[in-house]
């Protein structure tokens, strides 16, 4: 199975998001200081549907 973590965080970084803090388990909180939106990213994302949903909640277009 593919792991979408690296690609997802790259897309978030390119769109103004930066790592804010660690969450529970292997989750991370990313923040966009311009829009004040937060995105919760699981380091073990194996579903493209979940990766696209994170992008959607972050206000970005789906990429997977």
mmCIF file of N, CA, C and O in Angstrom:
data_model
loop_
_atom_site.group_PDB
_atom_site.id
_atom_site.type_symbol
_atom_site.label_atom_id
_atom_site.label_comp_id
_atom_site.label_asym_id
_atom_site.label_seq_id
_atom_site.Cartn_x
_atom_site.Cartn_y
_atom_site.Cartn_z
ATOM 1 N N UNK A 1 0.833 -1.197 0.000
ATOM 2 C CA UNK A 1 0.000 0.000 0.000
ATOM 3 C C UNK A 1 0.868 1.248 0.000
ATOM 4 O O UNK A 1 1.929 1.277 0.609
ATOM 5 N N UNK A 2 0.368 2.246 -0.641
ATOM 6 C CA UNK A 2 1.096 3.512 -0.717
ATOM 7 C C UNK A 2 0.890 4.316 0.560
ATOM 8 O O UNK A 2 -0.154 4.245 1.202
ATOM 9 N N UNK A 3 1.903 5.078 0.919
ATOM 10 C CA UNK A 3 1.799 5.991 2.045
ATOM 11 C C UNK A 3 1.817 7.405 1.471
ATOM 12 O O UNK A 3 2.769 7.798 0.804
ATOM 13 N N UNK A 4 0.758 8.157 1.715
ATOM 14 C CA UNK A 4 0.585 9.471 1.119
ATOM 15 C C UNK A 4 1.126 10.604 1.990
ATOM 16 O O UNK A 4 0.995 11.767 1.631
ATOM 17 N N UNK A 5 1.743 10.299 3.112
ATOM 18 C CA UNK A 5 2.184 11.328 4.060
ATOM 19 C C UNK A 5 3.147 12.328 3.427
ATOM 20 O O UNK A 5 2.944 13.541 3.512
ATOM 21 N N UNK A 6 4.202 11.848 2.806
ATOM 22 C CA UNK A 6 5.234 12.730 2.246
ATOM 23 C C UNK A 6 4.660 13.647 1.163
ATOM 24 O O UNK A 6 4.916 14.841 1.148
ATOM 25 N N UNK A 7 3.870 13.080 0.271
ATOM 26 C CA UNK A 7 3.278 13.875 -0.809
ATOM 27 C C UNK A 7 2.275 14.892 -0.254
ATOM 28 O O UNK A 7 2.225 16.036 -0.711
ATOM 29 N N UNK A 8 1.487 14.474 0.730
ATOM 30 C CA UNK A 8 0.479 15.346 1.325
ATOM 31 C C UNK A 8 1.114 16.528 2.046
ATOM 32 O O UNK A 8 0.703 17.677 1.863
ATOM 33 N N UNK A 9 2.150 16.269 2.832
ATOM 34 C CA UNK A 9 2.803 17.360 3.547
ATOM 35 C C UNK A 9 3.536 18.302 2.583
ATOM 36 O O UNK A 9 3.620 19.499 2.844
ATOM 37 N N UNK A 10 4.018 17.772 1.471
ATOM 38 C CA UNK A 10 4.652 18.620 0.462
ATOM 39 C C UNK A 10 3.619 19.576 -0.141
ATOM 40 O O UNK A 10 3.887 20.769 -0.301
ATOM 41 N N UNK A 11 2.441 19.072 -0.448
ATOM 42 C CA UNK A 11 1.371 19.909 -1.001
ATOM 43 C C UNK A 11 0.944 20.965 0.008
ATOM 44 O O UNK A 11 0.752 22.136 -0.337
ATOM 45 N N UNK A 12 0.800 20.567 1.265
ATOM 46 C CA UNK A 12 0.423 21.528 2.304
ATOM 47 C C UNK A 12 1.481 22.621 2.444
ATOM 48 O O UNK A 12 1.156 23.806 2.528
ATOM 49 N N UNK A 13 2.751 22.245 2.443
ATOM 50 C CA UNK A 13 3.843 23.217 2.569
ATOM 51 C C UNK A 13 3.855 24.205 1.410
ATOM 52 O O UNK A 13 4.062 25.399 1.609
ATOM 53 N N UNK A 14 3.632 23.699 0.217
ATOM 54 C CA UNK A 14 3.620 24.555 -0.972
ATOM 55 C C UNK A 14 2.460 25.554 -0.963
ATOM 56 O O UNK A 14 2.499 26.549 -1.663
ATOM 57 N N UNK A 15 1.430 25.265 -0.155
ATOM 58 C CA UNK A 15 0.251 26.118 -0.109
ATOM 59 C C UNK A 15 0.161 26.915 1.194
ATOM 60 O O UNK A 15 -0.923 27.331 1.607
ATOM 61 N N UNK A 16 1.297 27.136 1.840
ATOM 62 C CA UNK A 16 1.350 28.022 2.998
ATOM 63 C C UNK A 16 1.138 27.385 4.346
ATOM 64 O O UNK A 16 1.078 28.082 5.357
ATOM 65 N N UNK A 17 1.014 26.073 4.405
ATOM 66 C CA UNK A 17 0.846 25.389 5.687
ATOM 67 C C UNK A 17 2.219 25.072 6.279
ATOM 68 O O UNK A 17 3.170 24.795 5.554
ATOM 69 N N UNK A 18 2.295 25.115 7.608
ATOM 70 C CA UNK A 18 3.533 24.788 8.305
ATOM 71 C C UNK A 18 3.204 23.904 9.502
ATOM 72 O O UNK A 18 2.129 24.026 10.093
ATOM 73 N N UNK A 19 4.132 23.037 9.855
ATOM 74 C CA UNK A 19 3.947 22.163 11.004
ATOM 75 C C UNK A 19 3.767 23.010 12.252
ATOM 76 O O UNK A 19 4.568 23.889 12.539
ATOM 77 N N UNK A 20 2.697 22.756 13.012
ATOM 78 C CA UNK A 20 2.419 23.498 14.231
ATOM 79 C C UNK A 20 2.834 22.704 15.462
ATOM 80 O O UNK A 20 3.596 23.186 16.290
ATOM 81 N N UNK A 21 2.319 21.471 15.559
ATOM 82 C CA UNK A 21 2.640 20.649 16.725
ATOM 83 C C UNK A 21 2.255 19.204 16.461
ATOM 84 O O UNK A 21 1.554 18.899 15.508
ATOM 85 N N UNK A 22 2.706 18.328 17.343
ATOM 86 C CA UNK A 22 2.312 16.923 17.278
ATOM 87 C C UNK A 22 0.958 16.757 17.942
ATOM 88 O O UNK A 22 0.623 17.480 18.885
ATOM 89 N N UNK A 23 0.206 15.792 17.459
ATOM 90 C CA UNK A 23 -1.072 15.467 18.062
ATOM 91 C C UNK A 23 -0.960 14.134 18.770
ATOM 92 O O UNK A 23 0.136 13.682 19.106
ATOM 93 N N UNK A 24 -2.097 13.482 18.988
ATOM 94 C CA UNK A 24 -2.085 12.172 19.630
ATOM 95 C C UNK A 24 -1.558 11.118 18.664
ATOM 96 O O UNK A 24 -1.851 11.155 17.471
ATOM 97 N N UNK A 25 -0.779 10.212 19.187
ATOM 98 C CA UNK A 25 -0.243 9.139 18.358
ATOM 99 C C UNK A 25 0.710 9.664 17.309
ATOM 100 O O UNK A 25 1.632 10.414 17.600
ATOM 101 N N UNK A 26 0.438 9.301 16.055
ATOM 102 C CA UNK A 26 1.308 9.751 14.969
ATOM 103 C C UNK A 26 0.655 10.850 14.130
ATOM 104 O O UNK A 26 0.979 11.033 12.967
ATOM 105 N N UNK A 27 -0.247 11.613 14.736
ATOM 106 C CA UNK A 27 -0.900 12.719 14.047
ATOM 107 C C UNK A 27 -0.114 14.016 14.228
ATOM 108 O O UNK A 27 0.588 14.191 15.214
ATOM 109 N N UNK A 28 -0.258 14.888 13.244
ATOM 110 C CA UNK A 28 0.392 16.201 13.291
ATOM 111 C C UNK A 28 -0.644 17.268 12.965
ATOM 112 O O UNK A 28 -1.563 17.024 12.181
ATOM 113 N N UNK A 29 -0.490 18.447 13.539
ATOM 114 C CA UNK A 29 -1.350 19.585 13.253
ATOM 115 C C UNK A 29 -0.549 20.567 12.410
ATOM 116 O O UNK A 29 0.549 20.972 12.796
ATOM 117 N N UNK A 30 -1.093 20.945 11.260
ATOM 118 C CA UNK A 30 -0.477 21.900 10.350
ATOM 119 C C UNK A 30 -1.350 23.141 10.308
ATOM 120 O O UNK A 30 -2.572 23.044 10.323
ATOM 121 N N UNK A 31 -0.728 24.325 10.239
ATOM 122 C CA UNK A 31 -1.455 25.586 10.285
ATOM 123 C C UNK A 31 -1.069 26.471 9.110
ATOM 124 O O UNK A 31 0.102 26.581 8.761
ATOM 125 N N UNK A 32 -2.074 27.116 8.539
ATOM 126 C CA UNK A 32 -1.850 28.135 7.517
ATOM 127 C C UNK A 32 -2.080 29.475 8.209
ATOM 128 O O UNK A 32 -3.194 29.792 8.606
ATOM 129 N N UNK A 33 -1.029 30.264 8.371
ATOM 130 C CA UNK A 33 -1.129 31.527 9.108
ATOM 131 C C UNK A 33 -1.941 32.583 8.370
ATOM 132 O O UNK A 33 -2.467 33.485 8.987
ATOM 133 N N UNK A 34 -2.057 32.468 7.056
ATOM 134 C CA UNK A 34 -2.819 33.441 6.274
ATOM 135 C C UNK A 34 -4.320 33.208 6.447
ATOM 136 O O UNK A 34 -5.080 34.139 6.721
ATOM 137 N N UNK A 35 -4.758 31.959 6.305
ATOM 138 C CA UNK A 35 -6.184 31.644 6.376
ATOM 139 C C UNK A 35 -6.618 31.188 7.767
ATOM 140 O O UNK A 35 -7.807 31.035 8.014
ATOM 141 N N UNK A 36 -5.661 30.938 8.653
ATOM 142 C CA UNK A 36 -5.910 30.436 10.009
ATOM 143 C C UNK A 36 -6.610 29.073 10.016
ATOM 144 O O UNK A 36 -7.271 28.717 10.987
ATOM 145 N N UNK A 37 -6.449 28.292 8.947
ATOM 146 C CA UNK A 37 -7.016 26.954 8.890
ATOM 147 C C UNK A 37 -5.989 25.958 9.402
ATOM 148 O O UNK A 37 -4.791 26.127 9.218
ATOM 149 N N UNK A 38 -6.495 24.924 10.058
ATOM 150 C CA UNK A 38 -5.640 23.849 10.553
ATOM 151 C C UNK A 38 -5.960 22.568 9.794
ATOM 152 O O UNK A 38 -7.092 22.346 9.384
ATOM 153 N N UNK A 39 -4.957 21.744 9.635
ATOM 154 C CA UNK A 39 -5.119 20.441 8.992
ATOM 155 C C UNK A 39 -4.470 19.393 9.884
ATOM 156 O O UNK A 39 -3.337 19.571 10.328
ATOM 157 N N UNK A 40 -5.208 18.328 10.160
ATOM 158 C CA UNK A 40 -4.682 17.221 10.944
ATOM 159 C C UNK A 40 -4.218 16.135 9.987
ATOM 160 O O UNK A 40 -4.992 15.657 9.159
ATOM 161 N N UNK A 41 -2.952 15.764 10.103
ATOM 162 C CA UNK A 41 -2.348 14.799 9.183
ATOM 163 C C UNK A 41 -1.879 13.580 9.967
ATOM 164 O O UNK A 41 -1.163 13.705 10.957
ATOM 165 N N UNK A 42 -2.293 12.406 9.505
ATOM 166 C CA UNK A 42 -1.851 11.136 10.087
ATOM 167 C C UNK A 42 -0.605 10.685 9.330
ATOM 168 O O UNK A 42 -0.605 10.651 8.097
ATOM 169 N N UNK A 43 0.444 10.353 10.041
ATOM 170 C CA UNK A 43 1.700 9.954 9.400
ATOM 171 C C UNK A 43 1.589 8.611 8.685
ATOM 172 O O UNK A 43 2.437 8.274 7.877
ATOM 173 N N UNK A 44 0.530 7.871 8.931
ATOM 174 C CA UNK A 44 0.367 6.562 8.302
ATOM 175 C C UNK A 44 -0.778 6.519 7.309
ATOM 176 O O UNK A 44 -1.456 5.503 7.197
ATOM 177 N N UNK A 45 -1.003 7.587 6.561
ATOM 178 C CA UNK A 45 -2.117 7.638 5.605
ATOM 179 C C UNK A 45 -1.856 6.670 4.463
ATOM 180 O O UNK A 45 -0.879 6.798 3.740
ATOM 181 N N UNK A 46 -2.747 5.694 4.284
ATOM 182 C CA UNK A 46 -2.615 4.749 3.190
ATOM 183 C C UNK A 46 -3.789 4.838 2.225
ATOM 184 O O UNK A 46 -3.792 4.166 1.207
ATOM 185 N N UNK A 47 -4.771 5.663 2.530
ATOM 186 C CA UNK A 47 -5.951 5.804 1.687
ATOM 187 C C UNK A 47 -5.909 7.135 0.944
ATOM 188 O O UNK A 47 -5.784 8.193 1.560
ATOM 189 N N UNK A 48 -6.051 7.082 -0.368
ATOM 190 C CA UNK A 48 -6.069 8.315 -1.147
ATOM 191 C C UNK A 48 -7.314 9.125 -0.841
ATOM 192 O O UNK A 48 -7.302 10.345 -0.941
ATOM 193 N N UNK A 49 -8.393 8.447 -0.455
ATOM 194 C CA UNK A 49 -9.625 9.145 -0.112
ATOM 195 C C UNK A 49 -9.433 9.994 1.143
ATOM 196 O O UNK A 49 -9.902 11.132 1.216
ATOM 197 N N UNK A 50 -8.731 9.461 2.117
ATOM 198 C CA UNK A 50 -8.442 10.206 3.341
ATOM 199 C C UNK A 50 -7.513 11.379 3.037
ATOM 200 O O UNK A 50 -7.715 12.488 3.543
ATOM 201 N N UNK A 51 -6.510 11.150 2.206
ATOM 202 C CA UNK A 51 -5.583 12.227 1.833
ATOM 203 C C UNK A 51 -6.324 13.346 1.119
ATOM 204 O O UNK A 51 -6.106 14.529 1.407
ATOM 205 N N UNK A 52 -7.221 13.005 0.209
ATOM 206 C CA UNK A 52 -8.006 14.015 -0.496
ATOM 207 C C UNK A 52 -8.950 14.752 0.441
ATOM 208 O O UNK A 52 -9.183 15.946 0.287
ATOM 209 N N UNK A 53 -9.501 14.067 1.427
ATOM 210 C CA UNK A 53 -10.394 14.716 2.397
ATOM 211 C C UNK A 53 -9.630 15.726 3.248
ATOM 212 O O UNK A 53 -10.148 16.798 3.562
ATOM 213 N N UNK A 54 -8.409 15.413 3.616
ATOM 214 C CA UNK A 54 -7.578 16.360 4.369
ATOM 215 C C UNK A 54 -7.322 17.607 3.529
ATOM 216 O O UNK A 54 -7.425 18.736 4.029
ATOM 217 N N UNK A 55 -7.023 17.420 2.256
ATOM 218 C CA UNK A 55 -6.810 18.560 1.363
ATOM 219 C C UNK A 55 -8.090 19.386 1.218
ATOM 220 O O UNK A 55 -8.047 20.616 1.220
ATOM 221 N N UNK A 56 -9.223 18.716 1.112
ATOM 222 C CA UNK A 56 -10.502 19.409 0.977
ATOM 223 C C UNK A 56 -10.791 20.267 2.210
ATOM 224 O O UNK A 56 -11.187 21.423 2.096
ATOM 225 N N UNK A 57 -10.568 19.711 3.392
ATOM 226 C CA UNK A 57 -10.795 20.459 4.635
ATOM 227 C C UNK A 57 -9.807 21.607 4.778
ATOM 228 O O UNK A 57 -10.093 22.597 5.441
ATOM 229 N N UNK A 58 -8.648 21.477 4.149
ATOM 230 C CA UNK A 58 -7.642 22.544 4.184
ATOM 231 C C UNK A 58 -7.925 23.617 3.141
ATOM 232 O O UNK A 58 -7.208 24.611 3.066
ATOM 233 N N UNK A 59 -8.964 23.413 2.333
ATOM 234 C CA UNK A 59 -9.325 24.397 1.318
ATOM 235 C C UNK A 59 -8.550 24.258 0.025
ATOM 236 O O UNK A 59 -8.447 25.198 -0.750
ATOM 237 N N UNK A 60 -8.027 23.063 -0.231
ATOM 238 C CA UNK A 60 -7.230 22.808 -1.430
ATOM 239 C C UNK A 60 -7.935 21.793 -2.321
ATOM 240 O O UNK A 60 -8.831 21.063 -1.878
ATOM 241 N N UNK A 61 -7.532 21.735 -3.578
ATOM 242 C CA UNK A 61 -8.090 20.764 -4.513
ATOM 243 C C UNK A 61 -7.495 19.381 -4.262
ATOM 244 O O UNK A 61 -6.347 19.249 -3.848
ATOM 245 N N UNK A 62 -8.289 18.345 -4.552
ATOM 246 C CA UNK A 62 -7.766 16.986 -4.365
ATOM 247 C C UNK A 62 -6.648 16.714 -5.356
ATOM 248 O O UNK A 62 -6.638 17.245 -6.471
ATOM 249 N N UNK A 63 -5.705 15.898 -4.942
ATOM 250 C CA UNK A 63 -4.511 15.652 -5.750
ATOM 251 C C UNK A 63 -4.238 14.170 -5.960
ATOM 252 O O UNK A 63 -3.329 13.808 -6.695
ATOM 253 N N UNK A 64 -5.003 13.293 -5.337
ATOM 254 C CA UNK A 64 -4.714 11.854 -5.419
ATOM 255 C C UNK A 64 -5.879 11.096 -6.036
ATOM 256 O O UNK A 64 -6.979 11.373 -5.900
#
